[in-house]
């Protein structure tokens, strides 16, 4: 049967088409919402059936109101087709990964590069879009619509809107008590109501984007200058920050996980901060936040994006900065600073297609390290600099950021070479629904095992230069990950509702003996801080300044993990808890 031979009315009433589309979107896009909203209710209880019926009626009314307000005139069919496509796509990710569609998730999706996005595109998504959007849209485009004078069309649409609004009010009235309780206890469920979630989030994101500050960044730490131990350092000083991706504290071997996923780091004299808390549950939120002076405790997205960050403050003090990326970019954090990517460097044996292993971050690392004495260091490599070896004014100090692909899902199997796939059987699919729960955990843990190796290799390279350079390493992941708990996969659940596995991240610090000596740091004191609760991304900005010994009013001692751990300083362990 073809569309040409299908028996259809000569002209369809647009309001009837909207009703059919509303029903289709209800059935296609709201399965998970209804499943979670009705979970735990007794099927033999009449009130449960009444509540379920009220929910369905409310969803239908919401869909109809949205479509009736947006689909008019010549745009009627195109608007419905686009919303069908959005509904089918959102439903796929909600049903497959437990994704919550909010403005942050949309922004994250829009800023994801093709290499990462391609891992989420497969036969299942193509099938979902074909059956849920493309074929219905093709039928819709061939459907004849009744033409009416605009006063009549306006009256018909107004009447339909009034009926839909009345149905919504009636549904809420019938189920007000259980519905109010549900929305108070599980507010995140509103991000599953499709397509309302997509349309609202897109509108909110557009509004936020339009309000982003233009012009120069607000100055932060322009008073920054080298402290005495940095100004008189006997050797060049370097701090390497490794920003992990999607590593969660729960599976980190050093945190007591049942498996040893960090065997190489376990043999090193590290300071392990168990269960640090992230700024967000996605890279778009966490990365700018963790480099900002205010962090999560005073979270203000506009302020964070409109102000200078840690890199700028270090540059003001004369510390050179270099950013090396193996992911989807620095989200604006490193704009104006020396930077390169693993994909562009393409070290032999490191990259396959659009994906590169994290060992590529260490390629040519020695060339980035500062050389010479403090008095004779190069003066390049700060703001808008090249891959210089020192900072401005002859200061031999450098801050290097290595941004990992880490455990980025769902293709965990692509994150580690074969030699590190020790936990078997491991999921070898991009589509996690094709794998059992244990094989997904195995693949995830293998990627952590590889991160352990990369970090140990970095430390070994720096240790080999210990006679020439004083070095420190900080590793912290941007956010955590869900790998099947409560039906959730990946990350990005709104922070207020996110499970701990998405907000608790591993964090470690390593200091060469020369660095600790020159900076006057007591490693035992730092370990005492690590044993306390409350370490967060918020500490990063101030702790890096403390490690370098950069003096500035922007550095808050109570958020600097080195504060109280230098020679002669009083120890205050409670301070680390914020």
mmCIF file with all atom_site columns, N, CA and C in Angstrom, residues 520-550:
data_model
loop_
_atom_site.group_PDB
_atom_site.id
_atom_site.type_symbol
_atom_site.label_atom_id
_atom_site.label_alt_id
_atom_site.label_comp_id
_atom_site.label_asym_id
_atom_site.label_entity_id
_atom_site.label_seq_id
_atom_site.pdbx_PDB_ins_code
_atom_site.Cartn_x
_atom_site.Cartn_y
_atom_site.Cartn_z
_atom_site.occupancy
_atom_site.B_iso_or_equiv
_atom_site.pdbx_formal_charge
_atom_site.auth_seq_id
_atom_site.auth_comp_id
_atom_site.auth_asym_id
_atom_site.auth_atom_id
_atom_site.pdbx_PDB_model_num
ATOM 1  N N  . UNK A 1 520 ? 57.713 24.535 50.910 1.00 0.00 ? 520 UNK A N  1
ATOM 2  C CA . UNK A 1 520 ? 57.561 24.445 52.358 1.00 0.00 ? 520 UNK A CA 1
ATOM 3  C C  . UNK A 1 520 ? 56.294 23.740 52.782 1.00 0.00 ? 520 UNK A C  1
ATOM 4  N N  . UNK A 1 521 ? 55.884 22.736 52.005 1.00 0.00 ? 521 UNK A N  1
ATOM 5  C CA . UNK A 1 521 ? 54.626 22.039 52.275 1.00 0.00 ? 521 UNK A CA 1
ATOM 6  C C  . UNK A 1 521 ? 54.846 20.798 53.127 1.00 0.00 ? 521 UNK A C  1
ATOM 7  N N  . UNK A 1 522 ? 53.943 20.575 54.050 1.00 0.00 ? 522 UNK A N  1
ATOM 8  C CA . UNK A 1 522 ? 53.953 19.389 54.900 1.00 0.00 ? 522 UNK A CA 1
ATOM 9  C C  . UNK A 1 522 ? 52.973 18.374 54.311 1.00 0.00 ? 522 UNK A C  1
ATOM 10 N N  . UNK A 1 523 ? 53.499 17.303 53.700 1.00 0.00 ? 523 UNK A N  1
ATOM 11 C CA . UNK A 1 523 ? 52.643 16.303 53.054 1.00 0.00 ? 523 UNK A CA 1
ATOM 12 C C  . UNK A 1 523 ? 51.711 15.637 54.062 1.00 0.00 ? 523 UNK A C  1
ATOM 13 N N  . UNK A 1 524 ? 52.184 15.437 55.279 1.00 0.00 ? 524 UNK A N  1
ATOM 14 C CA . UNK A 1 524 ? 51.341 14.825 56.304 1.00 0.00 ? 524 UNK A CA 1
ATOM 15 C C  . UNK A 1 524 ? 50.127 15.679 56.615 1.00 0.00 ? 524 UNK A C  1
ATOM 16 N N  . UNK A 1 525 ? 50.324 16.984 56.647 1.00 0.00 ? 525 UNK A N  1
ATOM 17 C CA . UNK A 1 525 ? 49.208 17.906 56.882 1.00 0.00 ? 525 UNK A CA 1
ATOM 18 C C  . UNK A 1 525 ? 48.202 17.831 55.738 1.00 0.00 ? 525 UNK A C  1
ATOM 19 N N  . UNK A 1 526 ? 48.705 17.779 54.498 1.00 0.00 ? 526 UNK A N  1
ATOM 20 C CA . UNK A 1 526 ? 47.816 17.672 53.339 1.00 0.00 ? 526 UNK A CA 1
ATOM 21 C C  . UNK A 1 526 ? 47.015 16.378 53.386 1.00 0.00 ? 526 UNK A C  1
ATOM 22 N N  . UNK A 1 527 ? 47.662 15.309 53.826 1.00 0.00 ? 527 UNK A N  1
ATOM 23 C CA . UNK A 1 527 ? 46.939 14.036 53.934 1.00 0.00 ? 527 UNK A CA 1
ATOM 24 C C  . UNK A 1 527 ? 45.856 14.124 54.996 1.00 0.00 ? 527 UNK A C  1
ATOM 25 N N  . UNK A 1 528 ? 46.106 14.912 56.027 1.00 0.00 ? 528 UNK A N  1
ATOM 26 C CA . UNK A 1 528 ? 45.077 15.123 57.036 1.00 0.00 ? 528 UNK A CA 1
ATOM 27 C C  . UNK A 1 528 ? 43.866 15.826 56.457 1.00 0.00 ? 528 UNK A C  1
ATOM 28 N N  . UNK A 1 529 ? 44.121 16.796 55.582 1.00 0.00 ? 529 UNK A N  1
ATOM 29 C CA . UNK A 1 529 ? 43.015 17.469 54.896 1.00 0.00 ? 529 UNK A CA 1
ATOM 30 C C  . UNK A 1 529 ? 42.265 16.487 54.006 1.00 0.00 ? 529 UNK A C  1
ATOM 31 N N  . UNK A 1 530 ? 43.016 15.609 53.359 1.00 0.00 ? 530 UNK A N  1
ATOM 32 C CA . UNK A 1 530 ? 42.389 14.645 52.446 1.00 0.00 ? 530 UNK A CA 1
ATOM 33 C C  . UNK A 1 530 ? 41.458 13.708 53.194 1.00 0.00 ? 530 UNK A C  1
ATOM 34 N N  . UNK A 1 531 ? 41.757 13.459 54.462 1.00 0.00 ? 531 UNK A N  1
ATOM 35 C CA . UNK A 1 531 ? 40.912 12.568 55.240 1.00 0.00 ? 531 UNK A CA 1
ATOM 36 C C  . UNK A 1 531 ? 39.637 13.220 55.731 1.00 0.00 ? 531 UNK A C  1
ATOM 37 N N  . UNK A 1 532 ? 39.569 14.555 55.624 1.00 0.00 ? 532 UNK A N  1
ATOM 38 C CA . UNK A 1 532 ? 38.369 15.250 56.058 1.00 0.00 ? 532 UNK A CA 1
ATOM 39 C C  . UNK A 1 532 ? 37.287 15.221 54.995 1.00 0.00 ? 532 UNK A C  1
ATOM 40 N N  . UNK A 1 533 ? 36.102 15.621 55.395 1.00 0.00 ? 533 UNK A N  1
ATOM 41 C CA . UNK A 1 533 ? 34.976 15.633 54.455 1.00 0.00 ? 533 UNK A CA 1
ATOM 42 C C  . UNK A 1 533 ? 34.862 17.001 53.798 1.00 0.00 ? 533 UNK A C  1
ATOM 43 N N  . UNK A 1 534 ? 34.183 17.037 52.668 1.00 0.00 ? 534 UNK A N  1
ATOM 44 C CA . UNK A 1 534 ? 33.814 18.313 52.075 1.00 0.00 ? 534 UNK A CA 1
ATOM 45 C C  . UNK A 1 534 ? 34.735 18.872 51.029 1.00 0.00 ? 534 UNK A C  1
ATOM 46 N N  . UNK A 1 535 ? 35.716 18.118 50.535 1.00 0.00 ? 535 UNK A N  1
ATOM 47 C CA . UNK A 1 535 ? 36.556 18.617 49.449 1.00 0.00 ? 535 UNK A CA 1
ATOM 48 C C  . UNK A 1 535 ? 35.714 18.705 48.187 1.00 0.00 ? 535 UNK A C  1
ATOM 49 N N  . UNK A 1 536 ? 35.839 19.832 47.489 1.00 0.00 ? 536 UNK A N  1
ATOM 50 C CA . UNK A 1 536 ? 35.001 20.079 46.318 1.00 0.00 ? 536 UNK A CA 1
ATOM 51 C C  . UNK A 1 536 ? 35.827 20.653 45.171 1.00 0.00 ? 536 UNK A C  1
ATOM 52 N N  . UNK A 1 537 ? 35.188 20.749 44.013 1.00 0.00 ? 537 UNK A N  1
ATOM 53 C CA . UNK A 1 537 ? 35.793 21.480 42.903 1.00 0.00 ? 537 UNK A CA 1
ATOM 54 C C  . UNK A 1 537 ? 36.103 22.917 43.316 1.00 0.00 ? 537 UNK A C  1
ATOM 55 N N  . UNK A 1 538 ? 35.317 23.459 44.224 1.00 0.00 ? 538 UNK A N  1
ATOM 56 C CA . UNK A 1 538 ? 35.518 24.839 44.676 1.00 0.00 ? 538 UNK A CA 1
ATOM 57 C C  . UNK A 1 538 ? 36.925 25.069 45.221 1.00 0.00 ? 538 UNK A C  1
ATOM 58 N N  . UNK A 1 539 ? 37.550 24.022 45.750 1.00 0.00 ? 539 UNK A N  1
ATOM 59 C CA . UNK A 1 539 ? 38.897 24.158 46.309 1.00 0.00 ? 539 UNK A CA 1
ATOM 60 C C  . UNK A 1 539 ? 39.968 24.315 45.232 1.00 0.00 ? 539 UNK A C  1
ATOM 61 N N  . UNK A 1 540 ? 39.686 23.921 44.008 1.00 0.00 ? 540 UNK A N  1
ATOM 62 C CA . UNK A 1 540 ? 40.731 23.835 42.985 1.00 0.00 ? 540 UNK A CA 1
ATOM 63 C C  . UNK A 1 540 ? 41.376 25.187 42.697 1.00 0.00 ? 540 UNK A C  1
ATOM 64 N N  . UNK A 1 541 ? 40.584 26.199 42.411 1.00 0.00 ? 541 UNK A N  1
ATOM 65 C CA . UNK A 1 541 ? 41.087 27.531 42.070 1.00 0.00 ? 541 UNK A CA 1
ATOM 66 C C  . UNK A 1 541 ? 42.094 28.000 43.115 1.00 0.00 ? 541 UNK A C  1
ATOM 67 N N  . UNK A 1 542 ? 41.711 27.936 44.364 1.00 0.00 ? 542 UNK A N  1
ATOM 68 C CA . UNK A 1 542 ? 42.512 28.492 45.451 1.00 0.00 ? 542 UNK A CA 1
ATOM 69 C C  . UNK A 1 542 ? 43.700 27.595 45.786 1.00 0.00 ? 542 UNK A C  1
ATOM 70 N N  . UNK A 1 543 ? 43.523 26.279 45.633 1.00 0.00 ? 543 UNK A N  1
ATOM 71 C CA . UNK A 1 543 ? 44.613 25.344 45.938 1.00 0.00 ? 543 UNK A CA 1
ATOM 72 C C  . UNK A 1 543 ? 45.740 25.444 44.917 1.00 0.00 ? 543 UNK A C  1
ATOM 73 N N  . UNK A 1 544 ? 45.412 25.608 43.648 1.00 0.00 ? 544 UNK A N  1
ATOM 74 C CA . UNK A 1 544 ? 46.456 25.766 42.626 1.00 0.00 ? 544 UNK A CA 1
ATOM 75 C C  . UNK A 1 544 ? 47.250 27.046 42.884 1.00 0.00 ? 544 UNK A C  1
ATOM 76 N N  . UNK A 1 545 ? 46.562 28.127 43.220 1.00 0.00 ? 545 UNK A N  1
ATOM 77 C CA . UNK A 1 545 ? 47.273 29.363 43.563 1.00 0.00 ? 545 UNK A CA 1
ATOM 78 C C  . UNK A 1 545 ? 48.169 29.137 44.774 1.00 0.00 ? 545 UNK A C  1
ATOM 79 N N  . UNK A 1 546 ? 47.670 28.362 45.736 1.00 0.00 ? 546 UNK A N  1
ATOM 80 C CA . UNK A 1 546 ? 48.470 28.058 46.914 1.00 0.00 ? 546 UNK A CA 1
ATOM 81 C C  . UNK A 1 546 ? 49.681 27.209 46.598 1.00 0.00 ? 546 UNK A C  1
ATOM 82 N N  . UNK A 1 547 ? 49.523 26.227 45.725 1.00 0.00 ? 547 UNK A N  1
ATOM 83 C CA . UNK A 1 547 ? 50.661 25.388 45.341 1.00 0.00 ? 547 UNK A CA 1
ATOM 84 C C  . UNK A 1 547 ? 51.763 26.216 44.697 1.00 0.00 ? 547 UNK A C  1
ATOM 85 N N  . UNK A 1 548 ? 51.390 27.117 43.809 1.00 0.00 ? 548 UNK A N  1
ATOM 86 C CA . UNK A 1 548 ? 52.396 27.966 43.155 1.00 0.00 ? 548 UNK A CA 1
ATOM 87 C C  . UNK A 1 548 ? 52.972 29.004 44.110 1.00 0.00 ? 548 UNK A C  1
ATOM 88 N N  . UNK A 1 549 ? 52.215 29.365 45.138 1.00 0.00 ? 549 UNK A N  1
ATOM 89 C CA . UNK A 1 549 ? 52.499 30.506 46.003 1.00 0.00 ? 549 UNK A CA 1
ATOM 90 C C  . UNK A 1 549 ? 52.298 31.805 45.232 1.00 0.00 ? 549 UNK A C  1
ATOM 91 N N  . UNK A 1 550 ? 51.099 31.944 44.686 1.00 0.00 ? 550 UNK A N  1
ATOM 92 C CA . UNK A 1 550 ? 50.692 33.192 44.036 1.00 0.00 ? 550 UNK A CA 1
ATOM 93 C C  . UNK A 1 550 ? 49.875 33.991 45.040 1.00 0.00 ? 550 UNK A C  1
#
